[in-house]
Amino acid sequence: MTFQDQIKQGIPSVLPQPKLYEKEINHAPKRKDILSIEEKKLALRNALRYFEPQHHEELIKEFASELEKYGRIYMYRFRPDYDIYARPINEYPGKSDQAKAIMLMIQNNLDHAVAQHPHELITYGGNGAVFQNWAQYLLTMQYLSEMTDEQTLTMYSGHPMGLFPSHKEAPRVVVTNGMVIPNYSKPDDWERMNALGVSQYGQMTAGSYMYIGPQGIVHGTTITVLNAFRKIKRSPKGGLFVTSGLGGMSGAQPKAGNIAGCITVCAEVNRKITHIRHSQGWVDEVIEDLNELVSRVNLAKANEEIISIAYLGNIVDVWEKFDQENVHVDLGSDQTSLHNPWAGGYYPIGFTFEQSNDLMANNPTKFKEEVQKTLRFHADAINKHTEKGTYFFDYGNAFLLEASRAGAKIMDENNIDFKYNSYVQDIMGPMCFDYGFGPFRWVCASGKLEDLVKTDLIACQVLQELVKTAPEEIQQQMQDNIQWIKGAQENKLVVGSQARILYADAEGRAKIAEAFNQAIAIGEIGIIILGRDHHDVSGTDSPYRETSNIYDGSKFTADMAIQNVIGDSFRGATWVSIHNGGGVGWGEVINGGFGMVLDGSQEASKRLKSMLFWDVNNGISRRSWARNDGAIFAIKRAMETQPLLKATLPNVVAEALFNF
């Protein structure tokens, strides 16, 4: 069968042969045994409903074995024989270019070069899933191959509920992930519902089909590191940035440090992923000995090198060793997956990677105790460095939140707030999000490098034109992104699809998108797929990250994210998504994203102008109402450019009036 025939087939009527478990692949850890005997029977019933009854007798034992071995039913037997990667859009079967674009993005998320655990359909973050099992993948791709522009596919936590009659201006796909009743949003609730096959953790761009590999976060991390050095009034040259995590999105940290121009040390316990990042060129050197690491860092400091070093081991050991040896750390953070602390997101000291995985699966209570003990050591070591002048910021991975729950000494003197701010509070919020600057990304559906080169040039030209008349308040943001896009190709950031990201405001996003659409119309480039990270101005309500610089008491509300996805859906998005969880944990955040296909048509031009303006200014209006100065400036400027916009502005109360 051809690739197209296999896509159109969906779930095969004749059972394929069982697949070998490929040990060389980076697999998800075994999930804990959380289901009762009756619930395990229910999980099997749920899994078998994808298959005709004559296959149930053969499959039930196999699926029961998977549930026992891995804690989940992945249906490995049904993993396709073809390679999964982002093919040129014209290689996908179908009746709708929009649907073909979505197939391209789904396959990009599951590309072995992109996905963290590809055989478990997990893109990044340890549990950020595109689908729960391979039957869902096969059925979804079949539906997309049959879809017309008069239908919409609804996706319930990886499960394709079906194609429904719709219309051309509606989204082709609507995705929800993990949208459970609030009182059932604890980590164990996810474990149970995911094991049952009824809900999943979509992270952010994983379950939204919009992940573009580590490049997606390289840019945001670069901007963060540059502005962190500006905050401490120090040049990155010869400066030391210490962090951890090389899996999935956090693999971007060493590359971002190189682009920013500093020395980066990033610890990682997983040998396989460490060497993958090294082979991909995302990290320059790998060191396993702490004494060797100290010597290498001191040499790099003396020579003011720009270098990234992966330490194969636990980050806590690095912090403690650098304290003992008086190695000064300028910037410190952590980007392990602490939204997922009990299922592979963070590993305790005193155990090998393999021992930890065994403990996690077979003695989860002990594993949790060891993780929390390690978090206390971790925080103590960081505190010693900050007393020496290190600037530490929480990277929105729930490090401070989980450390506080573990009893670590990371609260302020009033024991109310954390003693360290998140990077959104200190850097990205006031410097970028409040002004409307956030991640704008695009994928060249042709798969051609020459299209990416042309789009880079178009985007750069648009930004260079905009900066000429940009107000002083956003000049730095504009210049940083012009510099980024100029150097994007030489930094070899593409993994998977031919994609790019930069930070832009609503005006910049719309003008770049319109320039792309015009270039498509005259045949200069092929179809472009627009999207963004959920980590943006408007798409995410996350009190410890994206909305941590909201101080009017509304940071625990999620109206903005819900309004965002609803508004995007009727203003022209090709697909929309809304998730519970993402980045900081299940039950801790609501976040949404979109995809938009540009095909050179007048209809696409109309849609992009309407949707992109809303997608940004929804968030700016909320931030303005919270009395954020930058957002008040930005929403007033937006109202000047768009007469149909009339946002409610806050009246600020004089502090002197509270003296009574």
XYZ file of C-alpha atoms in Angstrom:
660
model
C 0.000 0.000 0.000
C 1.130 3.541 -0.727
C 1.459 6.120 2.023
C -1.757 7.754 0.792
C -3.610 4.435 0.812
C -2.500 3.704 4.378
C -3.726 7.126 5.519
C -7.114 6.634 3.848
C -7.440 3.115 5.295
C -7.617 4.281 8.901
C -7.794 1.377 11.358
C -7.053 -1.726 9.260
C -9.724 -4.423 9.047
C -6.999 -7.085 8.997
C -4.855 -6.987 12.126
C -1.212 -6.058 11.485
C 1.481 -8.176 13.086
C 2.618 -7.144 16.600
C 5.460 -4.638 16.630
C 8.763 -5.204 18.395
C 9.482 -2.853 21.295
C 12.383 -0.811 19.920
C 14.738 -0.182 22.823
C 16.825 2.380 20.944
C 13.826 4.725 20.895
C 13.419 7.174 23.794
C 10.346 5.722 25.538
C 8.029 7.176 28.156
C 8.588 5.811 31.660
C 6.154 3.273 33.046
C 3.185 5.043 34.607
C 2.121 4.070 38.088
C -0.410 1.322 38.656
C -3.410 3.377 39.720
C -6.458 1.500 38.418
C -8.525 -0.991 40.401
C -9.270 -4.404 38.854
C -12.687 -3.202 37.687
C -11.178 -0.007 36.276
C -8.633 -2.069 34.334
C -11.500 -3.990 32.776
C -13.091 -0.661 31.890
C -9.820 0.550 30.310
C -9.784 -2.591 28.147
C -13.411 -2.119 27.125
C -12.611 1.475 26.234
C -9.616 0.470 24.120
C -11.382 -2.388 22.321
C -14.277 -0.205 21.159
C -12.017 0.995 18.329
C -11.932 -2.517 16.857
C -14.362 -4.975 15.333
C -15.568 -7.684 17.767
C -13.816 -10.509 15.914
C -10.471 -8.994 16.936
C -11.275 -8.551 20.623
C -10.135 -11.994 21.765
C -6.675 -11.519 20.273
C -6.262 -7.895 21.301
C -7.583 -8.031 24.868
C -4.609 -9.994 26.220
C -2.147 -7.798 24.347
C -3.717 -4.591 25.625
C -3.893 -6.000 29.157
C -0.176 -6.737 28.922
C 0.564 -3.160 27.803
C -1.480 -1.788 30.678
C 0.486 -3.974 33.092
C 3.924 -3.207 31.627
C 3.569 0.479 30.820
C 0.581 1.720 32.807
C -1.140 2.712 29.542
C -2.603 1.075 26.453
C -0.669 2.528 23.513
C -1.680 -0.110 20.926
C 1.896 -0.461 19.633
C 0.774 -3.076 17.086
C -1.024 -0.332 15.123
C 1.952 2.001 14.831
C 2.288 2.706 11.070
C 5.027 1.083 9.001
C 5.749 4.337 7.161
C 8.086 6.983 8.569
C 6.304 9.811 10.331
C 7.527 13.309 9.478
C 6.193 16.529 7.920
C 5.886 15.691 4.237
C 5.218 18.359 1.594
C 1.526 19.188 1.730
C 0.799 17.809 -1.735
C 1.814 14.302 -0.615
C -1.154 14.008 1.731
C -4.417 12.574 0.401
C -7.562 14.614 0.795
C -10.196 17.022 -0.439
C -9.156 20.036 1.665
C -5.800 21.826 1.738
C -6.608 22.935 5.270
C -7.047 19.323 6.363
C -3.821 18.326 4.605
C -1.998 21.087 6.500
C -3.283 19.683 9.787
C -2.071 16.176 8.824
C 1.343 17.689 8.090
C 1.482 19.325 11.519
C 0.317 16.170 13.337
C 3.087 14.179 11.683
C 5.609 16.885 12.520
C 4.682 16.579 16.199
C 5.359 12.822 16.033
C 8.552 12.952 13.960
C 11.275 10.935 15.754
C 13.592 13.942 15.426
C 10.999 16.133 17.142
C 8.990 14.026 19.601
C 10.340 13.125 23.038
C 8.600 9.711 23.184
C 7.365 9.120 19.623
C 6.109 5.560 20.092
C 3.941 6.709 23.000
C 2.699 9.693 20.907
C 4.252 12.153 23.383
C 5.839 15.261 21.912
C 7.479 16.887 24.939
C 7.303 17.497 28.668
C 7.127 13.816 29.597
C 3.353 13.627 29.046
C 2.456 16.170 26.353
C 0.462 13.892 24.046
C -0.920 14.280 20.545
C -3.036 11.139 20.964
C -3.527 8.548 23.675
C -3.075 5.573 21.362
C -2.338 4.626 17.774
C -5.963 3.849 16.916
C -6.790 7.494 17.537
C -3.964 8.573 15.235
C -5.089 6.261 12.420
C -8.732 7.280 12.682
C -7.932 10.997 12.857
C -5.721 10.873 9.769
C -8.441 8.974 7.904
C -11.053 11.583 8.833
C -8.766 14.392 7.690
C -8.197 12.649 4.370
C -11.988 12.513 3.828
C -12.846 15.987 5.136
C -14.229 18.754 2.934
C -14.223 22.469 3.694
C -17.864 22.072 4.759
C -17.013 19.857 7.763
C -15.423 20.200 11.195
C -13.625 17.413 13.081
C -14.001 17.457 16.861
C -11.179 16.059 18.969
C -11.824 15.008 22.580
C -8.445 14.494 24.314
C -6.952 12.699 21.321
C -10.147 10.898 20.370
C -11.734 11.937 17.054
C -15.415 12.205 17.931
C -16.276 12.559 14.263
C -16.806 14.807 11.256
C -19.751 17.174 11.589
C -21.482 19.376 9.001
C -20.051 22.895 9.145
C -19.141 25.693 6.706
C -16.064 27.148 5.026
C -15.491 29.909 7.567
C -15.626 27.559 10.572
C -12.524 25.825 11.952
C -11.717 22.513 10.277
C -10.732 21.009 13.642
C -11.619 21.889 17.230
C -9.342 20.311 19.841
C -9.908 19.964 23.575
C -7.480 18.215 25.923
C -7.971 17.349 29.568
C -11.025 19.546 30.010
C -12.236 17.795 33.150
C -14.531 19.061 35.887
C -12.389 21.339 38.142
C -12.777 19.199 41.257
C -11.218 16.285 39.333
C -8.107 18.085 38.208
C -5.491 16.691 40.571
C -2.430 14.801 39.241
C -3.852 11.403 40.257
C -7.074 12.247 38.437
C -5.048 12.639 35.248
C -3.218 9.377 35.898
C -6.493 7.528 36.348
C -8.371 9.091 33.424
C -5.402 8.746 31.094
C -4.997 5.077 32.043
C -8.704 4.606 31.346
C -8.192 6.152 27.914
C -10.696 8.983 28.432
C -8.529 12.063 28.855
C -5.032 13.249 28.098
C -2.533 15.971 28.892
C -1.975 17.927 25.688
C 0.660 20.241 27.169
C 0.497 23.308 24.932
C 1.595 22.908 21.321
C 1.850 19.104 21.609
C -1.887 18.440 21.670
C -2.463 21.428 19.384
C -0.384 20.074 16.478
C 1.782 23.204 16.487
C 5.120 22.102 17.967
C 8.106 22.945 15.766
C 10.854 21.292 17.770
C 13.109 23.058 20.250
C 13.315 26.099 17.940
C 9.915 27.110 19.264
C 11.359 27.882 22.666
C 14.903 28.764 21.599
C 13.705 32.203 20.598
C 11.757 32.886 23.795
C 14.649 31.584 25.882
C 17.097 33.762 23.958
C 14.958 36.839 24.602
C 14.657 35.842 28.272
C 18.399 35.323 28.751
C 19.288 38.576 26.943
C 16.841 40.566 29.062
C 17.915 38.784 32.258
C 21.489 39.944 31.677
C 20.157 43.451 30.931
C 18.212 43.306 34.204
C 21.368 42.611 36.224
C 23.260 45.170 34.099
C 25.822 42.672 32.906
C 26.997 41.673 29.452
C 26.353 38.015 28.551
C 29.988 37.766 27.450
C 31.747 35.539 29.989
C 28.562 35.295 32.080
C 27.372 31.937 33.417
C 23.808 30.634 33.082
C 23.029 27.422 35.038
C 19.869 25.430 34.421
C 18.619 21.895 33.807
C 16.531 19.798 31.457
C 17.375 18.751 27.899
C 14.234 16.825 27.050
C 11.644 18.269 24.684
C 11.316 22.036 24.883
C 13.996 22.551 27.532
C 16.565 21.218 25.069
C 16.485 24.743 23.655
C 18.292 26.271 26.622
C 21.931 25.650 25.607
C 21.294 26.811 22.031
C 19.620 29.965 23.339
C 22.577 30.604 25.625
C 24.912 30.366 22.638
C 22.818 32.835 20.655
C 22.636 35.211 23.625
C 26.423 34.959 23.961
C 27.017 33.462 27.417
C 28.312 30.251 29.029
C 25.519 27.752 29.662
C 25.604 24.686 31.904
C 22.516 22.496 31.562
C 22.187 19.301 33.626
C 20.253 16.272 32.385
C 19.907 12.795 33.931
C 18.805 10.975 30.771
C 21.892 9.798 28.876
C 19.975 9.075 25.676
C 18.386 12.510 25.353
C 21.656 14.209 26.336
C 23.492 12.604 23.448
C 20.580 13.279 21.087
C 20.820 16.995 21.858
C 24.599 16.863 21.415
C 24.298 15.080 18.065
C 21.704 17.610 16.922
C 24.079 20.469 17.724
C 21.910 21.966 20.451
C 24.691 21.605 23.017
C 28.439 21.897 22.376
C 29.992 19.563 24.948
C 28.957 16.759 27.305
C 30.718 16.300 30.667
C 30.042 13.585 33.264
C 32.574 14.497 35.988
C 31.916 17.411 38.361
C 35.592 18.283 38.799
C 36.044 18.368 35.042
C 32.929 20.557 34.790
C 34.332 23.090 37.282
C 37.645 23.283 35.422
C 35.920 23.665 32.057
C 33.611 26.436 33.293
C 36.480 28.344 34.910
C 38.421 28.145 31.648
C 35.402 29.380 29.685
C 34.989 32.276 32.103
C 38.663 33.241 31.810
C 38.479 33.193 28.006
C 34.976 34.729 27.844
C 33.859 31.842 25.638
C 30.420 31.376 24.167
C 29.780 27.722 24.913
C 27.081 25.347 26.110
C 27.877 22.339 28.284
C 25.583 19.462 29.171
C 26.325 17.888 32.532
C 25.148 14.282 32.518
C 23.844 14.040 36.047
C 21.598 15.746 38.572
C 21.379 19.552 38.652
C 21.439 19.587 42.461
C 24.976 18.183 42.387
C 26.015 21.017 40.057
C 24.594 23.749 42.274
C 26.245 22.236 45.370
C 29.606 21.706 43.644
C 29.671 25.240 42.245
C 28.943 26.555 45.753
C 31.807 24.524 47.244
C 34.227 25.637 44.515
C 33.036 29.287 44.551
C 32.064 29.244 40.883
C 29.988 32.396 40.480
C 26.692 31.886 38.660
C 25.216 35.022 37.069
C 21.835 33.605 36.021
C 20.109 30.545 37.413
C 16.888 28.758 36.589
C 15.396 25.296 36.109
C 13.370 23.817 33.291
C 12.785 20.241 34.288
C 9.164 19.117 33.876
C 7.992 19.829 37.408
C 4.442 20.102 36.161
C 4.845 16.311 36.084
C 6.983 15.638 39.176
C 5.832 12.110 40.002
C 5.915 10.628 36.505
C 9.333 11.412 35.063
C 9.447 15.183 35.080
C 12.046 15.485 37.858
C 14.519 12.932 39.214
C 15.876 12.570 42.766
C 19.536 12.619 43.764
C 21.165 9.418 44.954
C 19.611 7.233 42.255
C 20.574 6.448 38.694
C 18.136 7.270 35.924
C 17.196 3.598 35.650
C 16.797 3.175 39.404
C 14.566 6.244 39.513
C 12.324 4.900 36.764
C 12.002 1.610 38.597
C 11.177 3.374 41.868
C 8.668 5.618 40.103
C 6.736 2.665 38.722
C 6.996 0.204 41.599
C 7.148 2.381 44.715
C 5.571 5.743 43.829
C 5.228 6.787 47.484
C 8.969 6.393 48.061
C 9.694 8.100 44.728
C 7.607 11.112 45.745
C 9.417 11.318 49.098
C 12.816 11.279 47.351
C 11.751 13.923 44.823
C 10.516 16.238 47.561
C 13.712 15.706 49.568
C 15.736 16.569 46.452
C 13.665 19.706 45.888
C 14.570 20.866 49.399
C 18.290 20.283 48.696
C 17.875 21.998 45.326
C 16.329 25.109 46.874
C 18.941 25.232 49.661
C 21.767 25.171 47.107
C 20.161 27.910 45.025
C 19.663 30.053 48.130
C 23.409 29.857 48.844
C 24.160 31.136 45.354
C 21.630 33.967 45.434
C 23.211 35.156 48.692
C 26.401 35.511 46.628
C 24.665 37.575 43.940
C 23.126 35.044 41.542
C 19.911 36.203 39.854
C 17.539 33.222 39.963
C 14.175 33.171 38.234
C 11.478 30.518 38.040
C 11.100 29.408 34.421
C 7.415 28.670 34.685
C 7.948 24.917 35.072
C 6.353 24.858 38.558
C 9.753 24.583 40.292
C 8.883 27.082 43.026
C 5.361 25.725 43.379
C 6.489 22.120 43.880
C 9.450 23.167 46.025
C 7.053 25.048 48.308
C 4.813 22.000 48.530
C 7.882 19.976 49.495
C 8.650 22.369 52.363
C 11.683 24.000 50.739
C 12.894 27.390 51.930
C 11.727 29.455 48.975
C 9.090 31.706 50.591
C 9.628 35.407 51.268
C 9.995 36.897 54.751
C 6.200 37.221 55.068
C 5.764 33.563 54.113
C 3.141 34.599 51.560
C 4.904 34.843 48.209
C 7.905 33.096 46.689
C 11.238 34.806 47.300
C 12.035 34.493 43.569
C 9.904 35.848 40.755
C 8.966 33.975 37.644
C 10.580 35.105 34.423
C 7.180 36.396 33.256
C 6.872 38.622 36.322
C 10.364 40.016 35.915
C 11.071 39.845 32.201
C 8.614 38.581 29.615
C 5.452 40.058 31.138
C 6.427 43.719 31.523
C 8.885 43.753 28.614
C 6.974 41.722 26.005
C 3.479 40.417 26.785
C 2.084 43.705 28.092
C 3.102 45.372 24.830
C 1.605 42.574 22.757
C 4.871 40.879 21.811
C 4.731 37.106 21.770
C 5.580 34.014 19.725
C 4.440 34.160 16.107
C 5.428 31.107 14.100
C 5.005 29.739 10.624
C 5.599 26.483 8.765
C 6.318 26.215 5.032
C 3.874 23.530 3.891
C 5.934 22.874 0.753
C 8.745 21.494 2.908
C 11.193 23.547 0.834
C 14.160 25.276 2.463
C 14.003 27.976 -0.224
C 10.488 28.889 0.953
C 11.769 29.283 4.512
C 14.620 31.494 3.295
C 12.146 33.686 1.392
C 9.813 33.971 4.388
C 12.715 34.933 6.637
C 13.563 37.721 4.201
C 9.936 38.881 3.964
C 9.534 38.934 7.760
C 12.789 40.844 8.198
C 11.767 43.445 5.619
C 8.402 43.966 7.321
C 10.016 44.396 10.745
C 12.653 46.784 9.407
C 9.910 48.917 7.911
C 7.815 48.879 11.085
C 10.721 49.812 13.360
C 11.167 53.107 11.511
C 7.965 54.477 13.035
C 7.699 52.313 16.157
C 7.374 54.210 19.462
C 10.322 54.230 21.842
C 8.526 51.859 24.218
C 8.833 48.935 21.760
C 12.073 49.750 19.934
C 14.117 47.195 21.894
C 11.640 44.408 21.214
C 11.665 45.216 17.510
C 15.459 45.344 17.271
C 15.888 42.060 19.160
C 13.624 40.304 16.683
C 15.233 41.832 13.626
C 18.571 40.597 14.921
C 17.053 37.179 15.612
C 15.543 36.682 12.177
C 18.753 37.801 10.497
C 20.700 35.090 12.311
C 18.032 32.389 12.390
C 19.375 30.421 9.413
C 23.000 30.383 10.518
C 21.998 28.945 13.909
C 20.527 25.842 12.210
C 17.326 25.882 14.240
C 15.146 23.710 12.039
C 14.251 20.283 13.425
C 11.408 18.631 11.549
C 9.316 20.986 9.426
C 10.708 24.063 7.680
C 9.522 26.430 10.390
C 10.393 29.732 12.000
C 9.397 31.733 15.064
C 9.830 35.340 16.135
C 8.209 37.657 18.663
C 5.853 40.251 17.176
C 2.904 42.368 18.261
C -0.505 42.361 16.590
C 0.559 44.841 13.921
C 3.742 42.926 13.134
C 1.986 39.545 12.986
C -0.748 40.796 10.664
C 1.629 42.603 8.312
C 4.043 39.666 8.089
C 1.129 37.279 7.483
C -0.340 39.536 4.804
C 3.059 39.783 3.086
C 3.237 35.966 3.120
C -0.264 35.691 1.661
C 0.600 38.081 -1.156
C 3.777 36.121 -1.926
C 1.715 32.919 -2.093
C -0.792 34.606 -4.419
C 1.908 35.421 -6.987
C 3.523 31.991 -6.714
C 6.692 33.165 -4.964
C 6.215 30.672 -2.100
C 3.862 27.800 -1.304
C 1.143 27.500 1.350
C 2.083 28.775 4.827
C 0.708 27.521 8.138
C 0.583 30.151 10.877
C 0.465 29.423 14.582
C 1.985 30.346 17.901
C 3.104 28.918 21.167
C 0.347 29.039 23.781
C 2.939 30.855 25.892
C 1.738 34.207 24.651
C -0.008 37.463 25.403
C -3.543 36.129 25.288
C -3.852 32.362 24.924
C -2.981 31.210 28.431
C -4.199 31.825 31.964
C -1.414 30.483 34.175
C -1.009 32.175 37.571
C 2.595 31.041 38.050
C 3.741 31.806 34.532
C 1.932 33.591 31.665
C -0.304 35.666 33.929
C 2.005 35.879 36.940
C 2.356 39.644 36.397
C -1.409 40.144 36.810
C -1.846 41.792 40.221
C -5.552 42.684 40.404
C -6.529 39.341 41.944
C -7.667 37.782 38.655
C -4.617 35.662 37.898
C -6.456 32.483 38.944
C -9.315 33.126 36.512
C -9.359 31.640 33.010
C -11.749 33.932 31.140
C -8.990 35.199 28.853
C -7.936 31.785 27.521
C -11.534 30.656 26.980
C -12.493 33.921 25.272
C -9.358 33.643 23.143
C -10.172 30.260 21.649
C -13.846 31.121 21.130
C -12.925 34.382 19.425
C -10.267 32.784 17.228
C -12.732 30.112 16.086
C -15.238 32.533 14.544
C -12.672 35.032 13.284
C -10.993 32.656 10.868
C -8.676 30.133 12.525
C -8.231 26.872 10.601
C -8.094 24.932 13.844
C -8.328 25.864 17.511
C -7.442 24.110 20.756
C -8.030 24.537 24.471
C -6.289 22.514 27.181
C -6.249 21.944 30.899
C -2.617 21.774 31.935
C 0.485 22.708 30.026
C 3.922 23.768 31.219
C 3.039 24.104 34.893
C 0.742 21.153 35.428
C -2.663 19.556 35.241
C -5.175 21.728 37.078
C -2.781 24.693 37.249
C -3.477 26.373 33.883
C -5.928 26.731 31.003
C -4.287 27.385 27.644
C -5.295 27.613 24.010
C -3.777 27.804 20.561
C -4.624 27.963 16.896
C -3.449 27.144 13.401
C -4.205 29.161 10.277
C -3.589 28.190 6.664
C -2.597 30.941 4.216
C -3.274 29.999 0.609
C -2.917 33.352 -1.144
C -6.667 33.975 -1.337
C -8.618 37.103 -0.468
C -10.527 35.034 2.079
C -7.262 34.166 3.872
C -6.289 37.846 3.878
C -9.593 38.778 5.500
C -9.316 36.003 8.087
C -5.753 36.776 9.143
C -6.485 40.467 9.729
C -9.533 39.707 11.845
C -8.163 36.790 13.852
C -4.600 37.923 14.553
C -5.792 41.323 15.809
C -8.146 39.648 18.289
C -5.699 36.914 19.245
C -3.295 39.527 20.662
C -5.548 42.371 21.791
C -7.808 40.119 23.836
C -4.814 39.631 26.136
C -3.651 43.225 26.040
C -7.121 44.423 27.099
C -7.100 42.022 30.068
C -3.589 43.115 31.072
C -4.597 46.750 30.670
C -7.627 46.250 32.931
C -5.211 44.794 35.513
C -3.521 48.234 35.431
C -0.293 47.080 33.736
C 1.317 50.248 32.379
C 2.714 48.702 29.200
C -0.638 47.139 28.357
C -2.501 50.428 28.920
C -0.076 52.041 26.443
C -0.543 49.164 23.971
C -4.358 49.036 24.062
C -4.608 52.810 23.581
C -2.326 52.490 20.567
C -4.468 49.624 19.226
C -7.610 51.746 19.535
C -5.938 54.496 17.510
C -5.221 52.082 14.663
C -8.593 50.276 14.752
C -11.663 52.539 15.125
C -13.934 49.537 15.811
C -11.986 48.696 18.976
C -13.187 50.302 22.181
C -11.636 48.699 25.250
C -12.628 49.428 28.837
C -9.757 51.331 30.485
C -9.003 51.318 34.227
C -9.056 54.363 36.444
C -6.069 54.331 38.796
C -6.662 55.149 42.471
C -4.154 57.492 44.125
C -2.251 55.748 46.937
C -2.691 58.790 49.200
C -6.414 58.048 49.459
C -5.671 54.921 51.479
C -4.331 56.969 54.422
C -7.455 56.763 56.550
